[in-house]
Short mmCIF file of C-alpha atoms in Angstrom, two decimals:
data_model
loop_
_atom_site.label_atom_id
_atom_site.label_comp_id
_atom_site.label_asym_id
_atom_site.label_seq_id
_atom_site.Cartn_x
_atom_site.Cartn_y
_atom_site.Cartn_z
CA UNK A 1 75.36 -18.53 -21.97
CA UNK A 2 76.07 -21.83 -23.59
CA UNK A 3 73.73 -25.18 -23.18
CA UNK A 4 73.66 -28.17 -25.08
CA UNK A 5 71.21 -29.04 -27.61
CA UNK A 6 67.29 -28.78 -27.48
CA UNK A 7 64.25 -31.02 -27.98
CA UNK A 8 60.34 -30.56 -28.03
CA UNK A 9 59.64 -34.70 -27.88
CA UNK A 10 57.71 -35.25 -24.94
CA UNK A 11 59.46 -36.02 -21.16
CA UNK A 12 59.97 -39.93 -20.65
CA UNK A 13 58.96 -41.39 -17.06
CA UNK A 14 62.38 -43.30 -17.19
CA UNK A 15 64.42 -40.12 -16.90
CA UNK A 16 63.75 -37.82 -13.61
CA UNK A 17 64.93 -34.00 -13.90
CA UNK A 18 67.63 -32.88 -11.53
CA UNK A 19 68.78 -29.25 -11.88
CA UNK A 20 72.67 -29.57 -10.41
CA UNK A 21 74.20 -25.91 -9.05
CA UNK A 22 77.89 -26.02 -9.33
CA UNK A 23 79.92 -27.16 -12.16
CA UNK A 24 83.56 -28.09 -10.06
CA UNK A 25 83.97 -31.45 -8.76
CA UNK A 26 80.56 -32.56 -7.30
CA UNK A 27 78.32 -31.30 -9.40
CA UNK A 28 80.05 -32.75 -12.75
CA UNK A 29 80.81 -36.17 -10.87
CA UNK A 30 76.78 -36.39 -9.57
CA UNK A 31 75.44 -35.64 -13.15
CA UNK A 32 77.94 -38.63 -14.09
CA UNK A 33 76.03 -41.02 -11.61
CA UNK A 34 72.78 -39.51 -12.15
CA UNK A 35 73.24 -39.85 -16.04
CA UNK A 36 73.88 -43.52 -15.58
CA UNK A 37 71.66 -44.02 -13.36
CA UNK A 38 68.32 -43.10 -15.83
CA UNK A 39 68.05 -39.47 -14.52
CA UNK A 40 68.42 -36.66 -16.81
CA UNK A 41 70.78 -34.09 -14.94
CA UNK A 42 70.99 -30.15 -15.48
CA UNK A 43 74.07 -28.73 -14.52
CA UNK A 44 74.01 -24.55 -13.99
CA UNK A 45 77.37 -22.63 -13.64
CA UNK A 46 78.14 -19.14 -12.98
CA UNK A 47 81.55 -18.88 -14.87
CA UNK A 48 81.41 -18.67 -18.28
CA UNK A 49 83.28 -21.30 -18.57
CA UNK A 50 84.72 -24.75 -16.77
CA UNK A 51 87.06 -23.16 -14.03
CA UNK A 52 90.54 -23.17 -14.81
CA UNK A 53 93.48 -22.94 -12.60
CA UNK A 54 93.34 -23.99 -8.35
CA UNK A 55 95.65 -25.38 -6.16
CA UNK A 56 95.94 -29.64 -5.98
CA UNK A 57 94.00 -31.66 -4.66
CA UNK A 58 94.50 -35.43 -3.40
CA UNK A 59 92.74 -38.36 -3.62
CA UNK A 60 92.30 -40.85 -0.44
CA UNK A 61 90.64 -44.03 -0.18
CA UNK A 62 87.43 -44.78 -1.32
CA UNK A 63 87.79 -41.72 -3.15
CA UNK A 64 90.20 -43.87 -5.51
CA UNK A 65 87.66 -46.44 -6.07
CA UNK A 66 85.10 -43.80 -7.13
CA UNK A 67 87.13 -42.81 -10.06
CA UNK A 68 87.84 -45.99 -10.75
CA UNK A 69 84.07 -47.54 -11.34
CA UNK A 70 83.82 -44.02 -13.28
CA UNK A 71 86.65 -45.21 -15.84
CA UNK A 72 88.71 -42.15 -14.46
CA UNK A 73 91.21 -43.77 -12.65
CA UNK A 74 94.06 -44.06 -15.01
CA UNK A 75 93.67 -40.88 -16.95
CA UNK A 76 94.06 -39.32 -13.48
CA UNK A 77 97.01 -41.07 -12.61
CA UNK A 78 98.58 -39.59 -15.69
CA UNK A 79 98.10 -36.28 -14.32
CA UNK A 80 99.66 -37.09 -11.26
CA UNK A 81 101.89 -34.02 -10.03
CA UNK A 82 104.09 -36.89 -8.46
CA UNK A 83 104.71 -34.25 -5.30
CA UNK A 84 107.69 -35.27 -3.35
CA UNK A 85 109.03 -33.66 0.22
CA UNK A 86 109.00 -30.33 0.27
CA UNK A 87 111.49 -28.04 2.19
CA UNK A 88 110.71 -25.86 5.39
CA UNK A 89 112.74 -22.83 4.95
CA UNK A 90 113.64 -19.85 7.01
CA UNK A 91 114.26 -16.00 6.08
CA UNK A 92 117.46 -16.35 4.20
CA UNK A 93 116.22 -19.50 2.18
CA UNK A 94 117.88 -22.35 4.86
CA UNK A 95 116.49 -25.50 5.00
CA UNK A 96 115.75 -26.03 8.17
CA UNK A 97 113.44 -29.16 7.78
CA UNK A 98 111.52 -31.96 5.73
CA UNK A 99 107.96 -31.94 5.28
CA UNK A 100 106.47 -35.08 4.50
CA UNK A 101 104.77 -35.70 1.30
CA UNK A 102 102.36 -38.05 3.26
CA UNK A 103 101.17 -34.91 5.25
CA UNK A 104 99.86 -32.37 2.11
CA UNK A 105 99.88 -35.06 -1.06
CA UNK A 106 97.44 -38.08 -1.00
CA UNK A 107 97.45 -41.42 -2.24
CA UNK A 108 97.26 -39.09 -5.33
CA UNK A 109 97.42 -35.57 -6.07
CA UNK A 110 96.45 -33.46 -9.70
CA UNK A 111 95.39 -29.93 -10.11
CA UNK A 112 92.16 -28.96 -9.42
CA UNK A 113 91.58 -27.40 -13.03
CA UNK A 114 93.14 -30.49 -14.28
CA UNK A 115 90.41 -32.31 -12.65
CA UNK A 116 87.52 -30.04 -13.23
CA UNK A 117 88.02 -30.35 -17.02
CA UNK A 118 88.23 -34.09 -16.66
CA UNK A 119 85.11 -34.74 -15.41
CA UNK A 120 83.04 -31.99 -17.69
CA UNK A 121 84.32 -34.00 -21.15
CA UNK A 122 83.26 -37.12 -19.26
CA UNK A 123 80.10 -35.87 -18.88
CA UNK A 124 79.45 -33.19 -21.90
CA UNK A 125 77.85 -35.49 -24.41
CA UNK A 126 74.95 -36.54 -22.51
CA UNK A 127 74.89 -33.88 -19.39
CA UNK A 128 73.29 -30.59 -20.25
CA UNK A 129 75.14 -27.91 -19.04
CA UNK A 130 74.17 -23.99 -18.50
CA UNK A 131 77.31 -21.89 -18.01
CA UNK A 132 77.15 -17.91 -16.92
CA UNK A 133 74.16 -18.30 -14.96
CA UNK A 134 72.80 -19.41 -11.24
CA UNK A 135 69.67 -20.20 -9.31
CA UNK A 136 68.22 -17.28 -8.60
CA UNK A 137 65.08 -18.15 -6.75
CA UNK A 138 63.43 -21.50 -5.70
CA UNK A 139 59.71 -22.58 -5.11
CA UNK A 140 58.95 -25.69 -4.10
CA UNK A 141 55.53 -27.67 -4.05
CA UNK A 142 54.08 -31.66 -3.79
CA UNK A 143 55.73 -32.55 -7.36
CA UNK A 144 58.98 -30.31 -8.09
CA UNK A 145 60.66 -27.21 -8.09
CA UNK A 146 60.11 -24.04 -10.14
CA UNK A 147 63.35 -22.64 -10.66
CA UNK A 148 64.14 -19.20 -11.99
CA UNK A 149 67.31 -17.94 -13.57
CA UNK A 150 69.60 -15.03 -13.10
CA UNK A 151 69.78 -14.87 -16.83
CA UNK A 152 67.91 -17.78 -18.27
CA UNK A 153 64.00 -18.46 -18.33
CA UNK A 154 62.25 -20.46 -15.47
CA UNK A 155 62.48 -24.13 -15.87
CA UNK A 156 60.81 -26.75 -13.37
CA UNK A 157 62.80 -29.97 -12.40
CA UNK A 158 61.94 -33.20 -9.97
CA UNK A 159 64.82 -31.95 -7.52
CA UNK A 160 67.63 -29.37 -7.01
CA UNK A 161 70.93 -30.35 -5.58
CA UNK A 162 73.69 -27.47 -4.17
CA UNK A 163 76.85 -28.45 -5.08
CA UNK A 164 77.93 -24.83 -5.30
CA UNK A 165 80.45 -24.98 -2.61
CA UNK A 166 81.34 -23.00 0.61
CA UNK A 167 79.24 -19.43 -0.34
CA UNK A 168 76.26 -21.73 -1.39
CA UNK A 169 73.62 -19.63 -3.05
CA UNK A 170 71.30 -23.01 -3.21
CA UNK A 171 71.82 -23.60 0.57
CA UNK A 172 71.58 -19.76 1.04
CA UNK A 173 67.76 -20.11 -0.87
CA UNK A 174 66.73 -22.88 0.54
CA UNK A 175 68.40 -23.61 4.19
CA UNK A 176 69.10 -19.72 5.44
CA UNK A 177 72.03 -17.17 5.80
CA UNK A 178 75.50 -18.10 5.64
CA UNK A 179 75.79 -17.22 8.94
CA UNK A 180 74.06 -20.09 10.33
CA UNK A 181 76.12 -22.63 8.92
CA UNK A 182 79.36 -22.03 8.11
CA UNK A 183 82.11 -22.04 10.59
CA UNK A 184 85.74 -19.94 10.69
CA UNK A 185 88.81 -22.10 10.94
CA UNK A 186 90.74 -18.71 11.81
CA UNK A 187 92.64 -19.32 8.28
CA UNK A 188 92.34 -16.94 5.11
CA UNK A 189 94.00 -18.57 1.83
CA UNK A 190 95.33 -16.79 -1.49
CA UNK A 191 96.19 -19.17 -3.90
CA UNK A 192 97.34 -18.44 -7.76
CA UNK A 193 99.50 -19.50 -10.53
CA UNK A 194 102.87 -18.45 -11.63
CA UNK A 195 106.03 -19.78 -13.45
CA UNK A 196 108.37 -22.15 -11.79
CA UNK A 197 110.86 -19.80 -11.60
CA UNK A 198 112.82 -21.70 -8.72
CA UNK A 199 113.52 -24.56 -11.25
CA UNK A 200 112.08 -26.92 -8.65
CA UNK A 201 111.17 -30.22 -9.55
CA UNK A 202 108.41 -32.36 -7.83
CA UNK A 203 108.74 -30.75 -4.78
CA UNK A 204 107.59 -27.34 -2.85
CA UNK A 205 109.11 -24.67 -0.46
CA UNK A 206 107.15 -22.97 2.47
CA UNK A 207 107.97 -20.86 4.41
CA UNK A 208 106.67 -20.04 8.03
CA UNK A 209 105.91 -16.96 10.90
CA UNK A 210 103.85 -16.25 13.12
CA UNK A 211 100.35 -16.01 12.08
CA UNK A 212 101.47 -16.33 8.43
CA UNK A 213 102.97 -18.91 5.83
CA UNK A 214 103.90 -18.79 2.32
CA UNK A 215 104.82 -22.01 -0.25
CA UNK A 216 105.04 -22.50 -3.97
CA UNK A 217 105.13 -25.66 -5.04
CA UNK A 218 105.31 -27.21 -8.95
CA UNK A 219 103.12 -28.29 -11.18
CA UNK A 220 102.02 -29.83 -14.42
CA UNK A 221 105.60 -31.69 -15.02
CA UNK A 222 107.49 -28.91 -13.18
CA UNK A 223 106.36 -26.44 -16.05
CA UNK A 224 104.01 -24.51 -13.80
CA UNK A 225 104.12 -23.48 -9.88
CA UNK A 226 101.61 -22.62 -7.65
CA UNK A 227 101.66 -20.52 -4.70
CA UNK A 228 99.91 -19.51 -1.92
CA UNK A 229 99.52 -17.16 1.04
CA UNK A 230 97.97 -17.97 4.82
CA UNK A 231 97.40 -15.53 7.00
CA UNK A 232 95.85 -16.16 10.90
CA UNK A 233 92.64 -14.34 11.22
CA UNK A 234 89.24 -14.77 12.62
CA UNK A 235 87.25 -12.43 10.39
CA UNK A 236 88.25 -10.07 7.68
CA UNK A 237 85.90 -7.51 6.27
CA UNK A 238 86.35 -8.11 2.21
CA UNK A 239 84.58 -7.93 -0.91
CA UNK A 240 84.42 -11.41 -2.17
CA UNK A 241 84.31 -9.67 -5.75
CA UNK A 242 86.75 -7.41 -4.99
CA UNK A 243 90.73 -9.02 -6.51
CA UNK A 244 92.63 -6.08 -6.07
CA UNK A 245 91.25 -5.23 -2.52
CA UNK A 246 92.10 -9.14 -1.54
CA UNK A 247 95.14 -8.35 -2.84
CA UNK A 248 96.25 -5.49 -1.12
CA UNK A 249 95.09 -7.78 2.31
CA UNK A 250 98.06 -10.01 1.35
CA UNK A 251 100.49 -7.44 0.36
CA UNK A 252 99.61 -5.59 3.88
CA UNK A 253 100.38 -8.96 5.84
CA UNK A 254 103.18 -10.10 4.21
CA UNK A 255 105.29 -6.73 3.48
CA UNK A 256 107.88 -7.09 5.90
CA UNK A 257 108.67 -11.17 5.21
CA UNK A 258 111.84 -12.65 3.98
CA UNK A 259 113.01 -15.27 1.40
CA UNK A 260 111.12 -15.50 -1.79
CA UNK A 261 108.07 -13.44 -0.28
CA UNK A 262 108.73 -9.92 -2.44
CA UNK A 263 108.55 -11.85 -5.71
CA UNK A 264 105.60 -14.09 -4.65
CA UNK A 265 104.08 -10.70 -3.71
CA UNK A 266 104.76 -9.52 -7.04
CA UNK A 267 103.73 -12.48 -9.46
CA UNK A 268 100.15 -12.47 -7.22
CA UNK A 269 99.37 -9.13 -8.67
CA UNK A 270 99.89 -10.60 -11.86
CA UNK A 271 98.62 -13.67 -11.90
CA UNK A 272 96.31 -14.93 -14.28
CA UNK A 273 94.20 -16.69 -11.51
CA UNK A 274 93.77 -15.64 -8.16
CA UNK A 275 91.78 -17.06 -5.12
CA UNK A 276 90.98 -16.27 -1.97
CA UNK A 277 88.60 -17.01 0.81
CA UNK A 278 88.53 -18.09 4.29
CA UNK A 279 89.03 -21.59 5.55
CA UNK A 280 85.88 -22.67 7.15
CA UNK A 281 83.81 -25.68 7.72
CA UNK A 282 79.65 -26.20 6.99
CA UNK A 283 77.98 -27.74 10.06
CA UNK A 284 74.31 -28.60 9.29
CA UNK A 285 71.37 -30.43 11.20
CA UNK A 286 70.06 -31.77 7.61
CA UNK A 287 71.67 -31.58 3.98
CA UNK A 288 68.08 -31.98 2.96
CA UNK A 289 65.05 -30.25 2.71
CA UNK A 290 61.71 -31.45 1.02
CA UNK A 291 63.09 -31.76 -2.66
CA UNK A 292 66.48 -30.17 -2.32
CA UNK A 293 69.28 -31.37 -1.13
CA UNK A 294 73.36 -30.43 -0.47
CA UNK A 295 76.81 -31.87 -1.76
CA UNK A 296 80.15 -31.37 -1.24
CA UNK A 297 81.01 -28.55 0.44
CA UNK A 298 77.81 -26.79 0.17
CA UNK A 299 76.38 -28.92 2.89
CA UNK A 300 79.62 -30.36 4.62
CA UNK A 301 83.05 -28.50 3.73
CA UNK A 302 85.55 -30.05 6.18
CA UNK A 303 87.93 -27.01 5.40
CA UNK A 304 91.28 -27.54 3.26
CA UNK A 305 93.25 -28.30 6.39
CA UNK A 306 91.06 -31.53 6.45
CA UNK A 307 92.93 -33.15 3.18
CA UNK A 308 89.81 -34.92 2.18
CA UNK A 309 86.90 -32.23 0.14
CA UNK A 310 87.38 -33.62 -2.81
CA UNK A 311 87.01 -37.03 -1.95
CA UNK A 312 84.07 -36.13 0.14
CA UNK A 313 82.97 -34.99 -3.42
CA UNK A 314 83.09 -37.77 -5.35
CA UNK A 315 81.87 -40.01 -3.08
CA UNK A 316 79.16 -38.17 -1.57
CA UNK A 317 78.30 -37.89 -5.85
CA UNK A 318 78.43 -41.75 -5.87
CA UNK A 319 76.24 -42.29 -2.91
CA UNK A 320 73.59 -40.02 -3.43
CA UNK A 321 73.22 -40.86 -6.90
CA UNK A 322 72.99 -44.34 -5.98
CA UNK A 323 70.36 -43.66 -2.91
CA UNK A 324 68.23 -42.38 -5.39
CA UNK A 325 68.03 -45.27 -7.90
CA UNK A 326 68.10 -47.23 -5.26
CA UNK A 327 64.87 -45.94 -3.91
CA UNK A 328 63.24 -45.81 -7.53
CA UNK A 329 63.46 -41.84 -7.29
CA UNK A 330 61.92 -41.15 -3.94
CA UNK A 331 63.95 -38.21 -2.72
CA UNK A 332 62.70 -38.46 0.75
CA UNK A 333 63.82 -42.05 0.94
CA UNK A 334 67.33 -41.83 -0.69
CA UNK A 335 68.04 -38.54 0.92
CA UNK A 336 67.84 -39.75 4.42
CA UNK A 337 70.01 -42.54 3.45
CA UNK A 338 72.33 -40.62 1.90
CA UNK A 339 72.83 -38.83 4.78
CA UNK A 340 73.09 -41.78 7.15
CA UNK A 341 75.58 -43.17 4.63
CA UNK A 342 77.81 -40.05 5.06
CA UNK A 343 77.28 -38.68 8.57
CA UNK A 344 80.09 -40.30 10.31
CA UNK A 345 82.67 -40.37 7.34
CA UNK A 346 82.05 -36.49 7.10
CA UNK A 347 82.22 -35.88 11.00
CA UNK A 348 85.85 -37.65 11.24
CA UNK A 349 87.34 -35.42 8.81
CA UNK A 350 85.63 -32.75 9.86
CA UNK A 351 87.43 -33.08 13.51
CA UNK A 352 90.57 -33.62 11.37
CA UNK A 353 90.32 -30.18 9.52
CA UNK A 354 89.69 -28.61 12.74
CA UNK A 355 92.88 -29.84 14.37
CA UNK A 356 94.24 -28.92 11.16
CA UNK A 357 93.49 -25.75 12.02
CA UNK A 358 94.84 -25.43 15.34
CA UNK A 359 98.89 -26.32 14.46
CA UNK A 360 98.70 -24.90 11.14
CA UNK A 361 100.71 -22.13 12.31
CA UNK A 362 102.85 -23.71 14.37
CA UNK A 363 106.42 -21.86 14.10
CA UNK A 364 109.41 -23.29 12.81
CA UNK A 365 108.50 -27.16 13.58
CA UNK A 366 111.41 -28.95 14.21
CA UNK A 367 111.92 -32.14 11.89
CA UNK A 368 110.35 -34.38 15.22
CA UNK A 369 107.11 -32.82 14.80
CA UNK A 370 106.63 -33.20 11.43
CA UNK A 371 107.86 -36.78 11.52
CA UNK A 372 105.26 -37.14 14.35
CA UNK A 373 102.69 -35.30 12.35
CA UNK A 374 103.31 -37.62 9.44
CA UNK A 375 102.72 -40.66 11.07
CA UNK A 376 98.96 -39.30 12.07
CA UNK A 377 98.14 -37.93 8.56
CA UNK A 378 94.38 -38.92 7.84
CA UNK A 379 95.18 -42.26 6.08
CA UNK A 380 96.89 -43.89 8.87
CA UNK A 381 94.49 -42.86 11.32
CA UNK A 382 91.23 -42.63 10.20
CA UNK A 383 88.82 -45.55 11.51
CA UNK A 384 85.84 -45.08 10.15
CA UNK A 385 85.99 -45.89 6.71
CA UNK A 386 82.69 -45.50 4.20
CA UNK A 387 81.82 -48.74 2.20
CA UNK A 388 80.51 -48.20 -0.98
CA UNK A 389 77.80 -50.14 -2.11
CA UNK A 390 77.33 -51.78 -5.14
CA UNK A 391 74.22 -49.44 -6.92
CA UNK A 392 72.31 -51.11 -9.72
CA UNK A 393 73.29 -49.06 -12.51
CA UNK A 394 70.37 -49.53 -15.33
CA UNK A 395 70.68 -49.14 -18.80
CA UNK A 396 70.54 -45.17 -19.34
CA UNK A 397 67.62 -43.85 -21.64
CA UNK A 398 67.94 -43.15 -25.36
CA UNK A 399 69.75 -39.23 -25.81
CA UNK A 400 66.61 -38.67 -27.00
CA UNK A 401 64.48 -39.06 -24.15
CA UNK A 402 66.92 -37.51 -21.91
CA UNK A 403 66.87 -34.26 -23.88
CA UNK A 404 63.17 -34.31 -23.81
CA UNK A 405 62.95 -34.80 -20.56
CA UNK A 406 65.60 -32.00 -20.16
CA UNK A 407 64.17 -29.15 -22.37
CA UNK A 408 65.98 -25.75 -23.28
CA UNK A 409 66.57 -22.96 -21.37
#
């Protein structure tokens, strides 16, 4: 377990302790806020490490102006996989049709990893950060939470945010089961990385059947590819820890497919990454409860077929970071806004990863449809936008005070 460096000085009244569970997109982009904001942010990780590897992700929107006020902006752009049209293609390898770039890409589209990494050195100076270790119980009373550690001694902090994704352990702690929030989209996902063997450049293949799809597309200046798997299901009965038994679910599926499906099949097993996990959405009364509160997909996902969980990310950072210095640090206060700030942004795209789901698997579309489906990708038909408001953004404390008010673990 790694952390930054400690301090016995006292705790500062300028700098409020927030213990942040996830270390992927939200968490890293909240502690940002929070950090400028005069809080003094925590950030816990179960990997060892920053994440490597993932599919891309896009940027819409507001989610663009986000990483602009965050200085971001242009270093992103430079990582830009620049994603053309990719090709629909049948058994034999035929091109049979066009998909538009408009419907899978963004305004602007990097790797996932690529990202990940960006926003932990943004944020490693001044952010502590706890890696190979997770919440492992919370107890809350009038004036914090006592946290304990799988690994790492019991700390107490102001608040406790779950940024922690889809399997939430924060939301399971705090909120309830799994069960009772997350919804199946039908879809299961493998996604890993392998050489671009197909000497494609800025573009993809995928390849389609009934109740199953397959693509590879490049990455990182057509160095890299990375491929993935979709199979139709509505519940599969996995280990979550399990790679090889995930792996052998795809290999099942898939045996009998065409095209570039046996070698796919082959560089999965030997992937140096692999992911997998269903394609669901979080539906919750409240992201909030007394001191702790959700982000990201750990109290929204809108599911992958959505286009838009990382920009719900960032800007659902931006927003509750600003909620609470707007509100001087009252968490009931900036919560509730937070949530009233987000509600109806996160319901639209919400109904847009659901009908996602429902033609994902549509077989063979002919080039009409996915002309059609081009023309209603999110960004041309989304109408209700989020404004971002202008947060005061104070002058942050001295390191020092921070890492008092921080501590060791």
């Amino acid at each position: 377990m790694t952390t930054t460096a400690r301090t016995t000085a006292t705790r500062t009244t300028t700098a409020r302790t927030v213990l942040i569970s996830g270390a992927s997109v939200a968490g890293p982009a909240l502690a940002y806020w929070l950090r400028r904001h005069g809080f003094a942010p925590t950030v816990v990780e179960r990997a060892d490490a920053v994440r490597e590897g993932g599919y891309a992700v896009d940027f819409r929107g507001e989610a663009l102006d986000v990483l602009d006020r965050m200085g971001l902006l242009e270093r992103i752009r430079e990582l830009d996989t620049e994603m053309g049209d990719a090709a629909m293609v049948d058994a034999e390898g035929r091109q049979y049709a066009t998909l538009p770039a408009v419907i899978f890409a963004g305004d602007l589209e990097v790797l996932k990893g690529d990202l990940t990494r960006m926003l932990y050195e943004a944020t490693r100076e001044d952010v502590e950060y706890v890696f190979g270790d997770s919440i492992a119980s919370l107890t809350e009373d009038e004036d914090g939470v006592e946290v304990t550690f799988e690994r790492g001694t019991p700390r107490r902090f102001d608040l406790v945010v779950g940024a922690d994704g889809l399997h939430s352990r924060t939301r399971a702690l705090a909120f309830g089961p799994e069960e009772q929030f997350v919804r199946h989209l039908g879809i299961y996902t493998a996604i890993f990385s392998l050489d671009n063997y197909l000497g494609l450049e800025n573009t993809g293949r995928l390849y389609a059947a009934p109740g199953k799809a397959a693509n590879i597309f490049t990455a990182r200046a057509n160095t890299e590819a990375r491929a993935a798997f979709h199979l139709a299901a509505e519940h599969l009965e996995y280990d979550r820890h399990d790679r090889v038994g995930q792996q052998r679910i795809i290999a099942e599926r898939f045996a009998d497919e065409g095209w570039e499906i046996p070698r796919l099949l082959h560089e999965m097993a030997q992937a140096p990454d692999f992911f997998f996990d269903a394609n669901a959405q979080v539906e919750m009364d409240s992201w909030s409860k007394g001191r702790i509160v959700l982000l990201g997909d750990a109290g929204y996902c809108a599911g992958p077929t959505s286009g838009r969980g990382t920009s719900q990310a960032l800007i659902g950072a931006y927003v509750l970071a600003g909620e609470l210095a707007a509100s001087g640090g009252d968490h009931t206060t900036a919560f509730a806004a937070y949530e009233r700030e987000m509600r109806g942004y996160v319901s639209e795209h919400q109904s847009v990863g659901r009908e996602g789901a429902e033609r994902f698997f549509m077989p063979a579309p002919t080039q009409e449809i996915l002309d059609m489906l081009a023309a209603q990708a999110p960004e041309n038909t989304r109408t209700t936008p989020i404004r971002l408001r202008d947060y005061a953004a104070p002058s942050s404390p001295e390191p020092a005070a921070v890492a008092a008010a921080v501590g060791g673990v």
